[in-house]
PDB file of C-alpha atoms in Angstrom:
ATOM      1  CA  UNK A1435      29.457  61.691  78.017  1.00  0.00           C
ATOM      2  CA  UNK A1436      27.019  59.058  76.830  1.00  0.00           C
ATOM      3  CA  UNK A1437      24.604  60.283  74.155  1.00  0.00           C
ATOM      4  CA  UNK A1438      21.606  58.406  72.829  1.00  0.00           C
ATOM      5  CA  UNK A1439      19.970  59.421  69.574  1.00  0.00           C
ATOM      6  CA  UNK A1440      16.730  58.087  68.196  1.00  0.00           C
ATOM      7  CA  UNK A1441      15.270  58.544  64.787  1.00  0.00           C
ATOM      8  CA  UNK A1442      12.827  59.336  63.609  1.00  0.00           C
ATOM      9  CA  UNK A1443      11.465  61.501  66.441  1.00  0.00           C
ATOM     10  CA  UNK A1444       8.011  61.487  64.909  1.00  0.00           C
ATOM     11  CA  UNK A1445       6.411  58.840  62.751  1.00  0.00           C
ATOM     12  CA  UNK A1446       2.923  58.628  61.315  1.00  0.00           C
ATOM     13  CA  UNK A1447       2.091  55.388  59.574  1.00  0.00           C
ATOM     14  CA  UNK A1448      -0.856  53.373  58.427  1.00  0.00           C
ATOM     15  CA  UNK A1449      -2.132  50.179  59.952  1.00  0.00           C
ATOM     16  CA  UNK A1450      -0.704  47.092  58.336  1.00  0.00           C
ATOM     17  CA  UNK A1451       2.626  48.679  57.412  1.00  0.00           C
ATOM     18  CA  UNK A1452       6.099  47.805  58.689  1.00  0.00           C
ATOM     19  CA  UNK A1453       8.587  50.277  60.044  1.00  0.00           C
ATOM     20  CA  UNK A1454      11.821  50.507  62.032  1.00  0.00           C
ATOM     21  CA  UNK A1455      12.915  52.906  64.754  1.00  0.00           C
ATOM     22  CA  UNK A1456      16.653  53.404  65.203  1.00  0.00           C
ATOM     23  CA  UNK A1457      18.654  54.057  68.350  1.00  0.00           C
ATOM     24  CA  UNK A1458      22.334  55.016  68.235  1.00  0.00           C
ATOM     25  CA  UNK A1459      24.489  55.473  71.313  1.00  0.00           C
ATOM     26  CA  UNK A1460      27.912  56.968  71.664  1.00  0.00           C
ATOM     27  CA  UNK A1461      29.904  54.759  74.064  1.00  0.00           C
ATOM     28  CA  UNK A1462      30.183  51.128  75.062  1.00  0.00           C
ATOM     29  CA  UNK A1463      27.275  49.972  77.146  1.00  0.00           C
ATOM     30  CA  UNK A1464      26.261  46.878  79.091  1.00  0.00           C
ATOM     31  CA  UNK A1465      22.553  46.976  78.395  1.00  0.00           C
ATOM     32  CA  UNK A1466      20.011  48.601  76.138  1.00  0.00           C
ATOM     33  CA  UNK A1467      16.339  48.968  77.000  1.00  0.00           C
ATOM     34  CA  UNK A1468      13.218  49.829  75.080  1.00  0.00           C
ATOM     35  CA  UNK A1469      10.299  51.429  76.885  1.00  0.00           C
ATOM     36  CA  UNK A1470       6.832  52.466  75.797  1.00  0.00           C
ATOM     37  CA  UNK A1471       5.008  55.534  77.123  1.00  0.00           C
ATOM     38  CA  UNK A1472       1.346  56.312  76.503  1.00  0.00           C
ATOM     39  CA  UNK A1473       0.202  59.954  76.797  1.00  0.00           C
ATOM     40  CA  UNK A1474       0.065  61.048  80.419  1.00  0.00           C
ATOM     41  CA  UNK A1475       1.305  57.673  81.617  1.00  0.00           C
ATOM     42  CA  UNK A1476       4.541  56.288  82.917  1.00  0.00           C
ATOM     43  CA  UNK A1477       7.050  54.082  81.131  1.00  0.00           C
ATOM     44  CA  UNK A1478       6.425  50.419  80.455  1.00  0.00           C
ATOM     45  CA  UNK A1479       9.390  48.130  79.949  1.00  0.00           C
ATOM     46  CA  UNK A1480       9.342  46.322  76.584  1.00  0.00           C
ATOM     47  CA  UNK A1481      12.764  44.756  76.070  1.00  0.00           C
ATOM     48  CA  UNK A1482      16.213  44.536  77.559  1.00  0.00           C
ATOM     49  CA  UNK A1483      19.073  43.581  75.245  1.00  0.00           C
ATOM     50  CA  UNK A1484      22.228  42.322  76.847  1.00  0.00           C
ATOM     51  CA  UNK A1485      24.656  41.235  74.176  1.00  0.00           C
ATOM     52  CA  UNK A1486      25.734  41.732  70.610  1.00  0.00           C
ATOM     53  CA  UNK A1487      23.300  40.140  68.203  1.00  0.00           C
ATOM     54  CA  UNK A1488      20.531  39.887  70.801  1.00  0.00           C
ATOM     55  CA  UNK A1489      17.061  39.771  69.315  1.00  0.00           C
ATOM     56  CA  UNK A1490      13.817  39.806  71.258  1.00  0.00           C
ATOM     57  CA  UNK A1491      10.252  39.700  70.000  1.00  0.00           C
ATOM     58  CA  UNK A1492       6.906  40.355  71.602  1.00  0.00           C
ATOM     59  CA  UNK A1493       3.861  40.337  69.369  1.00  0.00           C
ATOM     60  CA  UNK A1494       4.376  42.787  66.518  1.00  0.00           C
ATOM     61  CA  UNK A1495       7.510  44.330  68.049  1.00  0.00           C
ATOM     62  CA  UNK A1496      11.034  43.039  67.580  1.00  0.00           C
ATOM     63  CA  UNK A1497      14.172  44.600  69.018  1.00  0.00           C
ATOM     64  CA  UNK A1498      17.777  43.901  68.088  1.00  0.00           C
ATOM     65  CA  UNK A1499      21.194  45.048  69.219  1.00  0.00           C
ATOM     66  CA  UNK A1500      24.475  45.519  67.365  1.00  0.00           C
ATOM     67  CA  UNK A1501      27.046  46.549  69.955  1.00  0.00           C
ATOM     68  CA  UNK A1502      29.807  46.988  67.387  1.00  0.00           C
ATOM     69  CA  UNK A1503      27.767  49.563  65.509  1.00  0.00           C
ATOM     70  CA  UNK A1504      26.292  50.868  68.785  1.00  0.00           C
ATOM     71  CA  UNK A1505      22.882  50.538  67.208  1.00  0.00           C
ATOM     72  CA  UNK A1506      19.583  49.075  68.290  1.00  0.00           C
ATOM     73  CA  UNK A1507      16.447  48.801  66.196  1.00  0.00           C
ATOM     74  CA  UNK A1508      12.807  48.401  67.113  1.00  0.00           C
ATOM     75  CA  UNK A1509      10.877  46.886  64.231  1.00  0.00           C
ATOM     76  CA  UNK A1510       7.123  47.074  63.984  1.00  0.00           C
ATOM     77  CA  UNK A1511       5.389  44.481  61.849  1.00  0.00           C
ATOM     78  CA  UNK A1512       1.896  45.010  60.444  1.00  0.00           C
ATOM     79  CA  UNK A1513       1.220  47.950  62.737  1.00  0.00           C
ATOM     80  CA  UNK A1514      -2.076  48.276  64.569  1.00  0.00           C
ATOM     81  CA  UNK A1515      -3.596  51.368  66.164  1.00  0.00           C
ATOM     82  CA  UNK A1516      -2.953  50.080  69.703  1.00  0.00           C
ATOM     83  CA  UNK A1517       0.779  50.445  69.133  1.00  0.00           C
ATOM     84  CA  UNK A1518       0.446  54.226  68.961  1.00  0.00           C
ATOM     85  CA  UNK A1519       2.676  55.586  71.749  1.00  0.00           C
ATOM     86  CA  UNK A1520       6.079  57.137  72.354  1.00  0.00           C
ATOM     87  CA  UNK A1521       8.958  54.660  72.310  1.00  0.00           C
ATOM     88  CA  UNK A1522      12.185  55.335  74.148  1.00  0.00           C
ATOM     89  CA  UNK A1523      15.476  53.555  74.011  1.00  0.00           C
ATOM     90  CA  UNK A1524      17.705  53.847  77.049  1.00  0.00           C
ATOM     91  CA  UNK A1525      21.255  52.807  77.663  1.00  0.00           C
ATOM     92  CA  UNK A1526      22.933  51.706  80.845  1.00  0.00           C
ATOM     93  CA  UNK A1527      26.199  53.594  80.967  1.00  0.00           C
ATOM     94  CA  UNK A1528      28.030  50.665  82.460  1.00  0.00           C
ATOM     95  CA  UNK A1529      28.579  48.939  85.789  1.00  0.00           C
ATOM     96  CA  UNK A1530      24.902  49.211  86.613  1.00  0.00           C
ATOM     97  CA  UNK A1531      25.564  51.947  89.123  1.00  0.00           C
ATOM     98  CA  UNK A1532      24.384  54.932  87.124  1.00  0.00           C
ATOM     99  CA  UNK A1533      20.937  55.749  85.884  1.00  0.00           C
ATOM    100  CA  UNK A1534      19.821  55.145  82.363  1.00  0.00           C
ATOM    101  CA  UNK A1535      20.459  57.641  79.580  1.00  0.00           C
ATOM    102  CA  UNK A1536      17.377  57.992  77.411  1.00  0.00           C
ATOM    103  CA  UNK A1537      16.870  59.087  73.851  1.00  0.00           C
ATOM    104  CA  UNK A1538      14.337  61.812  73.098  1.00  0.00           C
ATOM    105  CA  UNK A1539      11.737  59.251  72.113  1.00  0.00           C
ATOM    106  CA  UNK A1540       9.913  58.377  68.903  1.00  0.00           C
ATOM    107  CA  UNK A1541       6.325  59.580  68.850  1.00  0.00           C
ATOM    108  CA  UNK A1542       4.471  56.958  66.810  1.00  0.00           C
ATOM    109  CA  UNK A1543       0.969  57.479  65.440  1.00  0.00           C
ATOM    110  CA  UNK A1544      -0.690  54.593  63.628  1.00  0.00           C
ATOM    111  CA  UNK A1545      -3.705  55.579  61.608  1.00  0.00           C
ATOM    112  CA  UNK A1546      -6.473  53.230  60.519  1.00  0.00           C
TER     113      UNK A1546
ATOM    114  CA  UNK B1160       1.971  42.502  92.813  1.00  0.00           C
ATOM    115  CA  UNK B1161       1.971  46.214  93.541  1.00  0.00           C
ATOM    116  CA  UNK B1162       4.082  48.387  91.314  1.00  0.00           C
ATOM    117  CA  UNK B1163       6.002  51.539  92.101  1.00  0.00           C
ATOM    118  CA  UNK B1164       3.751  54.185  93.600  1.00  0.00           C
ATOM    119  CA  UNK B1165       4.326  57.913  93.832  1.00  0.00           C
ATOM    120  CA  UNK B1166       2.556  60.651  95.737  1.00  0.00           C
ATOM    121  CA  UNK B1167       1.210  63.154  95.120  1.00  0.00           C
ATOM    122  CA  UNK B1168       0.233  62.560  91.504  1.00  0.00           C
ATOM    123  CA  UNK B1169       0.070  66.313  90.946  1.00  0.00           C
ATOM    124  CA  UNK B1170       1.601  69.187  92.858  1.00  0.00           C
ATOM    125  CA  UNK B1171       1.128  72.880  92.206  1.00  0.00           C
ATOM    126  CA  UNK B1172       3.296  75.254  94.180  1.00  0.00           C
ATOM    127  CA  UNK B1173       4.511  78.809  94.083  1.00  0.00           C
ATOM    128  CA  UNK B1174       7.997  79.932  93.189  1.00  0.00           C
ATOM    129  CA  UNK B1175      10.247  79.851  96.236  1.00  0.00           C
ATOM    130  CA  UNK B1176       8.310  77.175  98.122  1.00  0.00           C
ATOM    131  CA  UNK B1177       9.574  73.811  99.365  1.00  0.00           C
ATOM    132  CA  UNK B1178       8.149  70.534  98.058  1.00  0.00           C
ATOM    133  CA  UNK B1179       8.543  66.852  98.881  1.00  0.00           C
ATOM    134  CA  UNK B1180       7.792  64.052  96.465  1.00  0.00           C
ATOM    135  CA  UNK B1181       7.419  60.490  97.710  1.00  0.00           C
ATOM    136  CA  UNK B1182       8.225  57.164  96.078  1.00  0.00           C
ATOM    137  CA  UNK B1183       7.249  53.682  97.255  1.00  0.00           C
ATOM    138  CA  UNK B1184       9.298  51.120  95.312  1.00  0.00           C
ATOM    139  CA  UNK B1185       8.334  47.561  94.571  1.00  0.00           C
ATOM    140  CA  UNK B1186       8.780  45.496  97.716  1.00  0.00           C
ATOM    141  CA  UNK B1187      12.210  43.898  97.891  1.00  0.00           C
ATOM    142  CA  UNK B1188      13.801  46.124  95.270  1.00  0.00           C
ATOM    143  CA  UNK B1189      17.105  47.408  96.572  1.00  0.00           C
ATOM    144  CA  UNK B1190      17.854  49.867  93.770  1.00  0.00           C
ATOM    145  CA  UNK B1191      15.836  53.073  93.474  1.00  0.00           C
ATOM    146  CA  UNK B1192      16.185  55.833  90.899  1.00  0.00           C
ATOM    147  CA  UNK B1193      14.752  59.305  90.434  1.00  0.00           C
ATOM    148  CA  UNK B1194      14.342  60.870  86.999  1.00  0.00           C
ATOM    149  CA  UNK B1195      12.894  64.112  85.699  1.00  0.00           C
ATOM    150  CA  UNK B1196      10.983  64.303  82.426  1.00  0.00           C
ATOM    151  CA  UNK B1197      10.240  67.575  80.695  1.00  0.00           C
ATOM    152  CA  UNK B1198       7.567  67.853  78.034  1.00  0.00           C
ATOM    153  CA  UNK B1199       8.579  66.142  74.826  1.00  0.00           C
ATOM    154  CA  UNK B1200      11.825  64.783  76.253  1.00  0.00           C
ATOM    155  CA  UNK B1201      13.109  61.519  77.583  1.00  0.00           C
ATOM    156  CA  UNK B1202      13.602  61.073  81.316  1.00  0.00           C
ATOM    157  CA  UNK B1203      16.803  62.541  82.774  1.00  0.00           C
ATOM    158  CA  UNK B1204      18.573  60.733  85.560  1.00  0.00           C
ATOM    159  CA  UNK B1205      18.766  62.529  88.902  1.00  0.00           C
ATOM    160  CA  UNK B1206      19.908  60.149  91.634  1.00  0.00           C
ATOM    161  CA  UNK B1207      20.358  56.453  92.368  1.00  0.00           C
ATOM    162  CA  UNK B1208      20.070  54.702  95.731  1.00  0.00           C
ATOM    163  CA  UNK B1209      21.445  51.297  96.573  1.00  0.00           C
ATOM    164  CA  UNK B1210      19.795  50.468  99.866  1.00  0.00           C
ATOM    165  CA  UNK B1211      19.847  53.519 102.103  1.00  0.00           C
ATOM    166  CA  UNK B1212      22.757  55.305 100.511  1.00  0.00           C
ATOM    167  CA  UNK B1213      22.852  57.588  97.502  1.00  0.00           C
ATOM    168  CA  UNK B1214      25.314  55.723  95.290  1.00  0.00           C
ATOM    169  CA  UNK B1215      25.180  58.292  92.496  1.00  0.00           C
ATOM    170  CA  UNK B1216      23.722  61.792  92.764  1.00  0.00           C
ATOM    171  CA  UNK B1217      25.512  63.177  89.722  1.00  0.00           C
ATOM    172  CA  UNK B1218      22.248  64.047  87.984  1.00  0.00           C
ATOM    173  CA  UNK B1219      20.930  66.425  90.636  1.00  0.00           C
ATOM    174  CA  UNK B1220      20.905  69.824  88.913  1.00  0.00           C
ATOM    175  CA  UNK B1221      21.964  71.895  91.937  1.00  0.00           C
ATOM    176  CA  UNK B1222      21.985  71.955  95.719  1.00  0.00           C
ATOM    177  CA  UNK B1223      18.291  72.835  95.917  1.00  0.00           C
ATOM    178  CA  UNK B1224      17.592  69.186  95.168  1.00  0.00           C
ATOM    179  CA  UNK B1225      18.077  66.493  97.772  1.00  0.00           C
ATOM    180  CA  UNK B1226      16.784  62.954  98.228  1.00  0.00           C
ATOM    181  CA  UNK B1227      16.716  60.469 101.065  1.00  0.00           C
ATOM    182  CA  UNK B1228      15.890  56.814 101.573  1.00  0.00           C
ATOM    183  CA  UNK B1229      16.391  56.347 105.316  1.00  0.00           C
ATOM    184  CA  UNK B1230      15.182  52.765 105.698  1.00  0.00           C
ATOM    185  CA  UNK B1231      16.088  51.447 102.277  1.00  0.00           C
ATOM    186  CA  UNK B1232      12.527  51.419 101.003  1.00  0.00           C
ATOM    187  CA  UNK B1233      10.502  54.637 100.625  1.00  0.00           C
ATOM    188  CA  UNK B1234      12.351  57.593  99.156  1.00  0.00           C
ATOM    189  CA  UNK B1235      11.609  61.302  99.270  1.00  0.00           C
ATOM    190  CA  UNK B1236      12.854  63.848  96.749  1.00  0.00           C
ATOM    191  CA  UNK B1237      13.048  67.311  98.272  1.00  0.00           C
ATOM    192  CA  UNK B1238      13.228  70.546  96.322  1.00  0.00           C
ATOM    193  CA  UNK B1239      13.963  73.817  98.106  1.00  0.00           C
ATOM    194  CA  UNK B1240      13.211  77.313  96.819  1.00  0.00           C
ATOM    195  CA  UNK B1241      11.396  75.967  93.782  1.00  0.00           C
ATOM    196  CA  UNK B1242      11.803  77.737  90.456  1.00  0.00           C
ATOM    197  CA  UNK B1243       9.526  77.741  87.421  1.00  0.00           C
ATOM    198  CA  UNK B1244      12.141  75.702  85.557  1.00  0.00           C
ATOM    199  CA  UNK B1245      11.649  72.872  88.048  1.00  0.00           C
ATOM    200  CA  UNK B1246       8.221  72.197  86.522  1.00  0.00           C
ATOM    201  CA  UNK B1247       8.315  68.677  85.089  1.00  0.00           C
ATOM    202  CA  UNK B1248       7.194  65.127  85.753  1.00  0.00           C
ATOM    203  CA  UNK B1249       9.335  63.475  88.412  1.00  0.00           C
ATOM    204  CA  UNK B1250       9.568  59.731  87.899  1.00  0.00           C
ATOM    205  CA  UNK B1251      10.732  57.121  90.347  1.00  0.00           C
ATOM    206  CA  UNK B1252      11.909  53.670  89.296  1.00  0.00           C
ATOM    207  CA  UNK B1253      13.076  50.598  91.179  1.00  0.00           C
ATOM    208  CA  UNK B1254      14.845  47.389  90.271  1.00  0.00           C
ATOM    209  CA  UNK B1255      15.591  44.173  92.176  1.00  0.00           C
ATOM    210  CA  UNK B1256      19.322  44.834  92.032  1.00  0.00           C
ATOM    211  CA  UNK B1257      21.594  47.336  90.353  1.00  0.00           C
ATOM    212  CA  UNK B1258      21.756  46.885  86.603  1.00  0.00           C
ATOM    213  CA  UNK B1259      18.442  45.040  86.269  1.00  0.00           C
ATOM    214  CA  UNK B1260      15.350  46.298  84.471  1.00  0.00           C
ATOM    215  CA  UNK B1261      13.926  49.428  86.070  1.00  0.00           C
ATOM    216  CA  UNK B1262      10.194  49.601  86.717  1.00  0.00           C
ATOM    217  CA  UNK B1263       8.740  53.085  86.690  1.00  0.00           C
ATOM    218  CA  UNK B1264       6.049  54.660  88.806  1.00  0.00           C
ATOM    219  CA  UNK B1265       3.276  56.895  87.454  1.00  0.00           C
ATOM    220  CA  UNK B1266       5.194  60.071  88.256  1.00  0.00           C
ATOM    221  CA  UNK B1267       4.459  63.317  90.082  1.00  0.00           C
ATOM    222  CA  UNK B1268       3.572  66.258  87.884  1.00  0.00           C
ATOM    223  CA  UNK B1269       5.087  69.340  89.491  1.00  0.00           C
ATOM    224  CA  UNK B1270       3.998  72.791  88.390  1.00  0.00           C
ATOM    225  CA  UNK B1271       5.747  75.815  89.846  1.00  0.00           C
ATOM    226  CA  UNK B1272       3.824  79.046  89.309  1.00  0.00           C
TER     227      UNK B1272
END
């Protein structure tokens, strides 16, 4: 059974600081996704990582994938308040036929 | 273009009642997924449709849950004899083809009293 673990589950940080969210998964996977969810809203796709060593960046967010370690990271650079949200990683269990398996999410609060 | 839409946005029902939740995927997307999200948790996969057929329903918790997609576009998730534990946000997602990025709808918040 595929398991996805994120840490930390809760993070409070100050504007301007850097931090990393970690996502570990238990079995080989074809794809890893990062989503953002604002309170009371649905999920917004941020990144999809397809291969070992993949790195993608959008603004102050950068995601990377190490398939050998079964680890993805989401790095936040010089955080701003607008990045406050819950971030989920999700893993495709393979073959594209099944649904995604999500982590529990990292609830991120960025304080001025 | 239009995103995934879901109706109703909120549904309050009584224990034992029947409910239907509707999902309109992005036009042209062949893959459609249903998930359930409980408070403070990540979404849990329920069922996946490729076209009209349910390709994977392994996430449905029991036989009270059923979903259809008769014309390969709109899908309906049906819950019989609702229980208080069914209270959650039900999310629908679609993708152009299997294995591609899934785009989520706003969800239906179901409360069973």
